[in-house]
Tab-separated table of C-alpha atoms in Angstrom:
chain	number	residue	atom	x	y	z
V	1075	UNK	CA	-22.873	57.386	236.935
V	1076	UNK	CA	-24.721	59.452	239.558
V	1077	UNK	CA	-25.678	62.765	237.969
V	1078	UNK	CA	-27.210	65.691	239.944
V	1079	UNK	CA	-29.213	68.025	237.725
V	1080	UNK	CA	-30.039	71.313	239.442
V	1081	UNK	CA	-32.695	73.286	237.585
V	1082	UNK	CA	-34.000	76.504	239.099
V	1083	UNK	CA	-37.017	76.758	236.777
V	1084	UNK	CA	-38.045	73.223	235.795
V	1085	UNK	CA	-41.760	72.557	235.498
V	1086	UNK	CA	-43.713	69.703	233.943
V	1087	UNK	CA	-45.856	70.006	231.888
V	1088	UNK	CA	-43.240	72.321	230.354
V	1089	UNK	CA	-43.280	76.069	230.151
V	1090	UNK	CA	-40.754	76.068	227.299
V	1091	UNK	CA	-38.058	74.265	225.365
V	1092	UNK	CA	-35.560	74.199	228.232
V	1093	UNK	CA	-37.989	72.180	230.399
V	1094	UNK	CA	-38.364	69.783	227.492
V	1095	UNK	CA	-34.585	69.426	227.194
V	1096	UNK	CA	-34.109	68.647	230.883
V	1097	UNK	CA	-36.990	66.167	230.923
V	1098	UNK	CA	-35.941	64.139	227.910
V	1099	UNK	CA	-32.220	64.090	228.698
V	1100	UNK	CA	-32.854	62.979	232.277
V	1101	UNK	CA	-35.260	60.304	230.990
V	1102	UNK	CA	-32.819	59.093	228.324
V	1103	UNK	CA	-29.868	58.907	230.719
V	1104	UNK	CA	-32.008	57.061	233.229
V	1105	UNK	CA	-33.022	54.602	230.546
V	1106	UNK	CA	-29.372	54.117	229.580
V	1107	UNK	CA	-28.478	52.940	233.058
V	1108	UNK	CA	-27.196	56.174	234.599
V	1109	UNK	CA	-28.580	57.629	237.838
V	1110	UNK	CA	-29.751	61.181	237.152
V	1111	UNK	CA	-31.584	63.037	239.910
V	1112	UNK	CA	-33.243	66.363	239.170
V	1113	UNK	CA	-33.384	68.914	242.021
V	1114	UNK	CA	-35.929	71.718	241.648
V	1115	UNK	CA	-36.866	74.589	243.976
V	1116	UNK	CA	-40.477	74.914	245.000
V	1117	UNK	CA	-41.509	78.533	245.342
V	1118	UNK	CA	-44.910	79.695	246.595
V	1119	UNK	CA	-45.006	82.895	244.516
V	1120	UNK	CA	-45.091	83.082	240.765
V	1121	UNK	CA	-45.757	80.431	238.148
V	1122	UNK	CA	-42.277	80.055	236.671
V	1123	UNK	CA	-40.535	77.526	238.915
V	1124	UNK	CA	-41.134	74.097	240.350
V	1125	UNK	CA	-44.635	73.490	239.030
V	1126	UNK	CA	-44.065	69.741	238.953
V	1127	UNK	CA	-45.041	66.527	240.723
V	1128	UNK	CA	-41.749	64.588	241.174
V	1129	UNK	CA	-43.603	61.299	241.623
V	1130	UNK	CA	-45.115	61.599	238.129
V	1131	UNK	CA	-41.766	61.903	236.374
V	1132	UNK	CA	-40.025	58.928	234.716
V	1133	UNK	CA	-36.778	59.637	236.546
V	1134	UNK	CA	-35.852	60.483	240.174
V	1135	UNK	CA	-36.472	64.094	241.194
V	1136	UNK	CA	-36.831	66.163	244.343
V	1137	UNK	CA	-38.746	69.376	244.920
V	1138	UNK	CA	-36.948	71.446	247.562
V	1139	UNK	CA	-39.287	73.573	249.655
V	1140	UNK	CA	-38.441	77.282	249.881
V	1141	UNK	CA	-41.844	78.426	251.187
V	1142	UNK	CA	-40.367	79.530	254.519
V	1143	UNK	CA	-37.444	81.610	253.210
V	1144	UNK	CA	-38.036	82.249	249.527
V	1145	UNK	CA	-35.295	81.493	247.033
V	1146	UNK	CA	-32.592	83.663	248.581
V	1147	UNK	CA	-28.926	83.119	247.785
V	1148	UNK	CA	-28.254	81.894	251.330
V	1149	UNK	CA	-31.197	79.463	251.348
V	1150	UNK	CA	-30.487	78.209	247.822
V	1151	UNK	CA	-26.792	77.457	248.476
V	1152	UNK	CA	-27.518	75.788	251.804
V	1153	UNK	CA	-30.401	73.592	250.704
V	1154	UNK	CA	-29.012	72.574	247.329
V	1155	UNK	CA	-25.644	71.794	248.947
V	1156	UNK	CA	-27.366	69.604	251.541
V	1157	UNK	CA	-29.442	67.795	248.917
V	1158	UNK	CA	-26.490	67.272	246.573
V	1159	UNK	CA	-24.185	66.048	249.378
V	1160	UNK	CA	-26.821	63.571	250.435
V	1161	UNK	CA	-27.094	62.275	246.852
V	1162	UNK	CA	-23.283	62.308	246.435
V	1163	UNK	CA	-23.069	62.567	242.645
V	1164	UNK	CA	-20.072	62.168	240.410
V	1165	UNK	CA	-21.037	65.246	238.373
V	1166	UNK	CA	-23.416	68.200	238.709
V	1167	UNK	CA	-25.310	69.748	235.800
V	1168	UNK	CA	-26.663	73.269	236.305
V	1169	UNK	CA	-29.398	73.630	233.734
V	1170	UNK	CA	-32.024	76.435	233.863
V	1171	UNK	CA	-31.093	79.315	236.149
V	1172	UNK	CA	-29.968	82.891	235.998
V	1173	UNK	CA	-27.964	84.883	238.532
V	1174	UNK	CA	-28.189	82.317	241.332
V	1175	UNK	CA	-25.980	79.982	239.306
V	1176	UNK	CA	-22.992	82.042	240.450
V	1177	UNK	CA	-23.357	81.366	244.227
V	1178	UNK	CA	-24.387	77.768	243.502
V	1179	UNK	CA	-21.154	77.158	241.587
V	1180	UNK	CA	-19.152	78.558	244.514
V	1181	UNK	CA	-20.883	76.360	247.043
V	1182	UNK	CA	-20.701	73.199	244.881
V	1183	UNK	CA	-17.176	73.667	243.564
V	1184	UNK	CA	-16.015	70.418	245.171
V	1185	UNK	CA	-17.925	68.612	242.418
V	1186	UNK	CA	-17.283	68.661	238.653
V	1187	UNK	CA	-19.900	71.164	237.374
V	1188	UNK	CA	-21.221	71.674	233.871
V	1189	UNK	CA	-23.512	74.629	233.165
V	1190	UNK	CA	-26.108	74.478	230.394
V	1191	UNK	CA	-26.914	77.790	228.667
V	1192	UNK	CA	-30.279	77.984	226.980
V	1193	UNK	CA	-30.377	81.586	225.791
V	1194	UNK	CA	-28.304	84.744	226.393
V	1195	UNK	CA	-28.310	84.616	230.200
V	1196	UNK	CA	-24.485	84.824	230.463
V	1197	UNK	CA	-24.289	87.917	228.272
V	1198	UNK	CA	-27.379	89.970	229.154
V	1199	UNK	CA	-28.584	91.235	232.505
V	1200	UNK	CA	-31.922	92.749	231.472
V	1201	UNK	CA	-33.403	89.447	230.214
V	1202	UNK	CA	-32.503	86.277	228.349
V	1203	UNK	CA	-32.984	87.861	224.925
V	1204	UNK	CA	-30.025	90.210	224.570
V	1205	UNK	CA	-32.394	92.262	222.414
V	1206	UNK	CA	-32.715	96.035	222.711
V	1207	UNK	CA	-34.435	98.746	220.687
V	1208	UNK	CA	-35.775	96.220	218.185
V	1209	UNK	CA	-32.434	94.563	217.385
V	1210	UNK	CA	-29.867	92.125	218.888
V	1211	UNK	CA	-27.431	93.792	221.272
V	1212	UNK	CA	-23.713	93.420	220.630
V	1213	UNK	CA	-22.635	94.123	224.213
V	1214	UNK	CA	-21.928	91.440	226.806
V	1215	UNK	CA	-21.850	91.615	230.595
V	1216	UNK	CA	-18.425	89.928	230.830
V	1217	UNK	CA	-16.749	92.727	228.843
V	1218	UNK	CA	-19.137	95.668	229.384
V	1219	UNK	CA	-20.360	95.243	232.969
V	1220	UNK	CA	-21.074	98.898	233.727
V	1221	UNK	CA	-23.129	99.470	230.596
V	1222	UNK	CA	-25.033	96.233	231.117
V	1223	UNK	CA	-25.639	97.056	234.766
V	1224	UNK	CA	-27.159	100.442	233.881
V	1225	UNK	CA	-29.279	98.883	231.164
V	1226	UNK	CA	-30.600	96.207	233.545
V	1227	UNK	CA	-31.346	98.736	236.280
V	1228	UNK	CA	-33.396	100.805	233.829
V	1229	UNK	CA	-35.179	97.832	232.255
V	1230	UNK	CA	-35.955	96.054	235.565
V	1231	UNK	CA	-36.957	99.087	237.626
V	1232	UNK	CA	-40.720	98.619	237.221
V	1233	UNK	CA	-40.470	94.857	237.774
V	1234	UNK	CA	-38.399	95.374	240.957
V	1235	UNK	CA	-41.156	97.595	242.392
V	1236	UNK	CA	-43.846	94.957	241.833
V	1237	UNK	CA	-45.079	93.056	244.841
V	1238	UNK	CA	-44.242	89.762	243.090
V	1239	UNK	CA	-41.546	90.278	240.444
V	1240	UNK	CA	-40.771	87.640	237.827
V	1241	UNK	CA	-38.235	84.853	238.328
V	1242	UNK	CA	-35.438	86.702	236.456
V	1243	UNK	CA	-35.774	89.757	238.677
V	1244	UNK	CA	-36.064	87.736	241.878
V	1245	UNK	CA	-32.744	86.033	241.058
V	1246	UNK	CA	-31.205	89.376	240.072
V	1247	UNK	CA	-32.003	90.723	243.525
V	1248	UNK	CA	-31.221	87.525	245.452
V	1249	UNK	CA	-27.755	87.187	243.942
V	1250	UNK	CA	-27.095	90.967	244.222
V	1251	UNK	CA	-26.275	90.956	240.515
V	1252	UNK	CA	-26.729	94.730	240.559
V	1253	UNK	CA	-23.569	95.137	242.664
V	1254	UNK	CA	-20.143	95.841	241.207
V	1255	UNK	CA	-18.715	92.826	243.105
V	1256	UNK	CA	-21.007	90.397	241.264
V	1257	UNK	CA	-18.969	90.776	238.070
V	1258	UNK	CA	-15.852	89.414	239.709
V	1259	UNK	CA	-17.786	86.576	241.386
V	1260	UNK	CA	-19.467	85.714	238.065
V	1261	UNK	CA	-16.167	85.502	236.143
V	1262	UNK	CA	-14.549	83.421	238.891
V	1263	UNK	CA	-17.523	81.051	238.977
V	1264	UNK	CA	-17.397	80.532	235.201
V	1265	UNK	CA	-13.705	79.588	235.473
V	1266	UNK	CA	-14.582	76.991	238.132
V	1267	UNK	CA	-16.784	75.107	235.724
V	1268	UNK	CA	-15.686	71.836	234.128
V	1269	UNK	CA	-17.494	73.064	230.989
V	1270	UNK	CA	-20.309	75.131	229.498
V	1271	UNK	CA	-22.878	73.486	227.235
V	1272	UNK	CA	-24.462	75.489	224.405
V	1273	UNK	CA	-26.928	74.361	221.755
V	1274	UNK	CA	-25.229	75.654	218.598
V	1275	UNK	CA	-21.979	77.298	217.542
V	1276	UNK	CA	-23.916	80.560	217.119
V	1277	UNK	CA	-23.984	80.790	220.931
V	1278	UNK	CA	-20.228	80.390	221.264
V	1279	UNK	CA	-19.460	84.113	221.121
V	1280	UNK	CA	-21.261	84.806	224.409
V	1281	UNK	CA	-19.379	82.177	226.390
V	1282	UNK	CA	-15.921	82.207	224.855
V	1283	UNK	CA	-13.446	83.473	227.377
V	1284	UNK	CA	-15.666	82.521	230.311
V	1285	UNK	CA	-14.649	78.858	230.458
V	1286	UNK	CA	-11.874	76.885	228.790
V	1287	UNK	CA	-14.172	74.027	227.717
V	1288	UNK	CA	-17.309	74.545	225.635
V	1289	UNK	CA	-19.522	71.699	224.486
V	1290	UNK	CA	-22.042	72.112	221.649
V	1291	UNK	CA	-25.047	69.834	222.246
V	1292	UNK	CA	-28.268	70.501	220.345
V	1293	UNK	CA	-31.755	70.058	221.633
V	1294	UNK	CA	-33.779	67.115	220.381
V	1295	UNK	CA	-37.382	66.201	219.648
V	1296	UNK	CA	-39.623	63.296	220.591
V	1297	UNK	CA	-40.057	61.685	217.165
V	1298	UNK	CA	-42.573	59.187	218.611
V	1299	UNK	CA	-44.804	62.037	219.786
V	1300	UNK	CA	-44.396	64.498	216.948
V	1301	UNK	CA	-45.355	62.451	213.920
V	1302	UNK	CA	-46.769	63.305	210.470
V	1303	UNK	CA	-50.503	63.223	209.868
V	1304	UNK	CA	-51.728	59.937	208.327
V	1305	UNK	CA	-52.886	61.663	205.161
V	1306	UNK	CA	-49.956	63.387	203.476
V	1307	UNK	CA	-52.189	65.401	201.155
V	1308	UNK	CA	-52.097	69.203	201.494
V	1309	UNK	CA	-54.997	70.968	203.222
V	1310	UNK	CA	-57.719	72.392	200.952
V	1311	UNK	CA	-56.873	75.843	202.269
V	1312	UNK	CA	-53.154	76.057	203.165
V	1313	UNK	CA	-52.551	76.522	206.879
V	1314	UNK	CA	-49.533	78.499	208.126
V	1315	UNK	CA	-48.692	77.814	211.769
V	1316	UNK	CA	-46.682	80.249	213.897
V	1317	UNK	CA	-45.996	78.838	217.382
V	1318	UNK	CA	-44.231	80.505	220.315
V	1319	UNK	CA	-44.545	83.661	222.428
V	1320	UNK	CA	-45.996	85.720	219.624
V	1321	UNK	CA	-46.856	88.633	221.931
V	1322	UNK	CA	-43.091	89.162	222.404
V	1323	UNK	CA	-41.763	91.655	219.826
V	1324	UNK	CA	-38.528	89.668	219.597
V	1325	UNK	CA	-40.497	86.767	218.048
V	1326	UNK	CA	-41.149	88.956	214.970
V	1327	UNK	CA	-44.859	88.358	214.477
V	1328	UNK	CA	-45.303	91.833	213.003
V	1329	UNK	CA	-42.945	90.817	210.183
V	1330	UNK	CA	-45.107	87.775	209.457
V	1331	UNK	CA	-48.300	89.881	209.512
V	1332	UNK	CA	-46.841	92.260	206.962
V	1333	UNK	CA	-45.755	89.412	204.717
V	1334	UNK	CA	-49.091	87.626	205.049
V	1335	UNK	CA	-50.968	90.853	204.289
V	1336	UNK	CA	-48.991	91.137	201.053
V	1337	UNK	CA	-49.978	87.619	200.075
V	1338	UNK	CA	-53.647	88.236	200.913
V	1339	UNK	CA	-53.540	91.395	198.846
V	1340	UNK	CA	-52.295	89.366	195.871
V	1341	UNK	CA	-55.261	87.009	196.181
V	1342	UNK	CA	-53.652	84.056	198.013
V	1343	UNK	CA	-56.152	82.058	200.072
V	1344	UNK	CA	-54.728	80.743	203.338
V	1345	UNK	CA	-55.203	80.649	207.096
V	1346	UNK	CA	-52.539	81.874	209.488
V	1347	UNK	CA	-52.784	80.235	212.906
V	1348	UNK	CA	-50.686	81.776	215.656
V	1349	UNK	CA	-50.342	81.311	219.426
V	1350	UNK	CA	-51.731	84.735	220.159
V	1351	UNK	CA	-54.289	85.462	222.947
V	1352	UNK	CA	-57.732	84.270	221.922
V	1353	UNK	CA	-59.761	87.162	220.541
V	1354	UNK	CA	-56.668	88.911	219.226
V	1355	UNK	CA	-57.891	91.341	216.537
V	1356	UNK	CA	-56.885	90.728	212.948
V	1357	UNK	CA	-58.015	90.083	209.370
V	1358	UNK	CA	-60.299	87.125	208.527
V	1359	UNK	CA	-57.355	84.928	207.562
V	1360	UNK	CA	-55.766	85.197	211.026
V	1361	UNK	CA	-56.760	82.697	213.718
V	1362	UNK	CA	-55.515	83.312	217.247
V	1363	UNK	CA	-55.184	79.936	219.010
V	1364	UNK	CA	-54.447	81.159	222.529
V	1365	UNK	CA	-51.790	79.382	224.609
V	1366	UNK	CA	-51.465	75.777	223.492
V	1367	UNK	CA	-50.315	73.281	226.105
V	1368	UNK	CA	-47.668	70.693	225.344
V	1369	UNK	CA	-50.220	67.955	224.722
V	1370	UNK	CA	-51.903	70.048	222.029
V	1371	UNK	CA	-48.768	70.873	220.050
V	1372	UNK	CA	-48.385	67.696	217.911
V	1373	UNK	CA	-51.910	68.012	216.503
V	1374	UNK	CA	-51.425	71.761	215.897
V	1375	UNK	CA	-48.448	70.961	213.693
V	1376	UNK	CA	-50.261	68.082	211.962
V	1377	UNK	CA	-53.109	70.428	211.005
V	1378	UNK	CA	-50.675	72.804	209.293
V	1379	UNK	CA	-48.992	72.843	205.886
V	1380	UNK	CA	-45.966	74.788	207.033
V	1381	UNK	CA	-44.419	76.323	210.135
V	1382	UNK	CA	-43.255	79.951	210.150
V	1383	UNK	CA	-40.637	81.223	212.651
V	1384	UNK	CA	-40.142	84.979	212.086
V	1385	UNK	CA	-37.814	85.697	215.034
V	1386	UNK	CA	-35.905	88.953	214.979
V	1387	UNK	CA	-33.717	88.188	217.986
V	1388	UNK	CA	-30.725	85.834	217.926
V	1389	UNK	CA	-32.768	82.706	218.508
V	1390	UNK	CA	-30.360	80.348	220.341
V	1391	UNK	CA	-31.904	77.249	218.879
V	1392	UNK	CA	-35.589	77.071	218.003
V	1393	UNK	CA	-36.980	73.773	219.226
V	1394	UNK	CA	-40.275	74.498	217.439
V	1395	UNK	CA	-38.428	74.039	214.127
V	1396	UNK	CA	-37.535	70.459	215.170
V	1397	UNK	CA	-41.119	69.770	216.247
V	1398	UNK	CA	-42.458	70.968	212.892
V	1399	UNK	CA	-39.872	68.950	210.951
V	1400	UNK	CA	-40.621	65.828	212.961
V	1401	UNK	CA	-44.296	66.310	212.127
V	1402	UNK	CA	-43.404	66.313	208.443
V	1403	UNK	CA	-44.055	69.955	207.514
V	1404	UNK	CA	-41.560	72.418	206.037
V	1405	UNK	CA	-40.149	75.324	208.068
V	1406	UNK	CA	-39.864	78.901	206.891
V	1407	UNK	CA	-37.593	80.650	209.384
V	1408	UNK	CA	-35.441	83.709	209.881
V	1409	UNK	CA	-31.784	83.307	208.976
V	1410	UNK	CA	-30.689	83.931	212.552
V	1411	UNK	CA	-28.983	82.151	215.426
V	1412	UNK	CA	-29.438	78.435	215.709
V	1413	UNK	CA	-32.320	78.309	213.255
V	1414	UNK	CA	-29.872	78.380	210.371
V	1415	UNK	CA	-28.234	75.210	211.725
V	1416	UNK	CA	-31.528	73.346	211.999
V	1417	UNK	CA	-33.326	74.364	208.768
V	1418	UNK	CA	-31.434	73.207	205.716
V	1419	UNK	CA	-32.324	73.787	202.024
V	1420	UNK	CA	-33.695	70.241	202.011
V	1421	UNK	CA	-36.138	70.883	204.920
V	1422	UNK	CA	-37.275	74.487	204.533
V	1423	UNK	CA	-36.514	78.060	203.543
V	1424	UNK	CA	-34.651	80.830	205.324
V	1425	UNK	CA	-35.323	84.544	204.939
V	1426	UNK	CA	-33.521	87.701	206.068
V	1427	UNK	CA	-34.201	88.995	209.551
V	1428	UNK	CA	-37.054	91.503	209.679
V	1429	UNK	CA	-37.502	91.438	205.892
V	1430	UNK	CA	-41.233	91.045	205.228
V	1431	UNK	CA	-40.723	91.102	201.468
V	1432	UNK	CA	-38.230	88.225	201.657
V	1433	UNK	CA	-40.564	86.295	203.916
V	1434	UNK	CA	-43.477	86.888	201.538
V	1435	UNK	CA	-41.327	85.560	198.673
V	1436	UNK	CA	-40.564	82.370	200.615
V	1437	UNK	CA	-44.210	81.863	201.645
V	1438	UNK	CA	-45.365	82.459	198.106
V	1439	UNK	CA	-42.956	79.858	196.824
V	1440	UNK	CA	-44.222	77.270	199.308
V	1441	UNK	CA	-47.860	78.110	198.595
V	1442	UNK	CA	-47.273	77.813	194.842
V	1443	UNK	CA	-45.482	74.488	195.073
V	1444	UNK	CA	-47.438	71.961	197.241
V	1445	UNK	CA	-45.337	69.070	195.956
V	1446	UNK	CA	-42.166	70.753	197.179
V	1447	UNK	CA	-43.824	71.366	200.565
V	1448	UNK	CA	-44.421	67.636	200.822
V	1449	UNK	CA	-40.821	66.843	199.844
V	1450	UNK	CA	-39.385	69.331	202.329
V	1451	UNK	CA	-41.611	67.868	205.059
V	1452	UNK	CA	-40.546	64.330	204.275
V	1453	UNK	CA	-36.856	65.370	204.386
V	1454	UNK	CA	-37.448	67.178	207.684
V	1455	UNK	CA	-38.938	64.092	209.231
V	1456	UNK	CA	-35.967	62.020	208.082
V	1457	UNK	CA	-33.473	64.609	209.404
V	1458	UNK	CA	-35.030	64.761	212.853
V	1459	UNK	CA	-35.331	60.995	213.109
V	1460	UNK	CA	-31.684	60.451	212.202
V	1461	UNK	CA	-30.012	63.382	214.022
V	1462	UNK	CA	-32.314	64.937	216.629
V	1463	UNK	CA	-34.246	62.143	218.327
V	1464	UNK	CA	-33.663	62.495	222.090
V	1465	UNK	CA	-32.218	58.989	222.395
V	1466	UNK	CA	-29.718	59.867	219.661
V	1467	UNK	CA	-28.790	63.137	221.415
V	1468	UNK	CA	-28.170	61.268	224.699
V	1469	UNK	CA	-26.091	58.518	223.099
V	1470	UNK	CA	-24.051	60.608	220.688
V	1471	UNK	CA	-23.442	63.663	222.892
V	1472	UNK	CA	-24.049	63.025	226.578
V	1473	UNK	CA	-22.531	59.567	226.868
V	1474	UNK	CA	-19.151	60.682	225.421
V	1475	UNK	CA	-19.266	63.788	227.583
V	1476	UNK	CA	-19.843	61.777	230.739
V	1477	UNK	CA	-17.169	59.262	229.763
V	1478	UNK	CA	-14.632	62.027	229.411
V	1479	UNK	CA	-15.144	63.511	232.889
């Protein structure tokens, strides 16, 4: 089957989990005999889109040049329509993208279209987090457009005034998402879709009512790349690893710092490694690793005894949990969003959102019981190999989906 995959942000090496998802699914489908073709916009400004060499990818891809016009709604719809028509696919997947998905759905409505949601982009207009004043927001753009429009205008005001705003804001302006008419166009576009794909049932609330067909397809992990360290013995000094955008308050690093400080105060000897800017101030037991590239991540997990994910937002999935489990280390994560679907009692521990005391209790238990850490890590490796390997995700989820179109 010929499959057009339009991704407005794809880069490789990846900037995040969504890039990883697109890469591995396209590669798996290509290996299974399908004909995927990834279409990506090249944009001269910013770092967020199209930082990729199509010739270096293991599947067909095209980088569409927008250096002359910028990624406006008119240019996006015209050039993607031309590229897709030339490819003539049997189905179109819209993967990463924000507000420009709406005009793209309109212009490509002659094709069966499936839209992949990676975060809260259908529900929130200020950013993908749907997180406000230190807590998840219960409002949604579909049902509360005026409130969400005012919130976005306030939140994005400074970014709009910048000479080179971020990708989210550029799409917000290009699609005129600030206008009252965008709400109607958005709802109509969602109804045109053949289906919406989400990663866990915890995301269902934000898309229910937008489209009649919702598919739940989890992310996966490269179990040949993320592998346990050869020696399964615990480190002499336990290493706690906290990956992700730790400078973002929604990631909850302050909760982890409070919990770790409690443990240090009780005499526990450990090292906390976090992807914070190098030189980030902190106690002697904190090691700021800087930004780790994708090639560095497997070894970073292998050098750890456990992975801590202290998110305080509604984490849609949490691909880092899969990476840690595939590497054979236990996960200690917030009981929130998709994390509670990934981390089971056999593979790790869950703690209450924002509760440093509860997190400290979980960490203390893992530090006190190295044999259980090993058992949890072994079970995590088994779980990812059996249920979350990318080839398994493609065969068990995407092949039936494509067959049913």
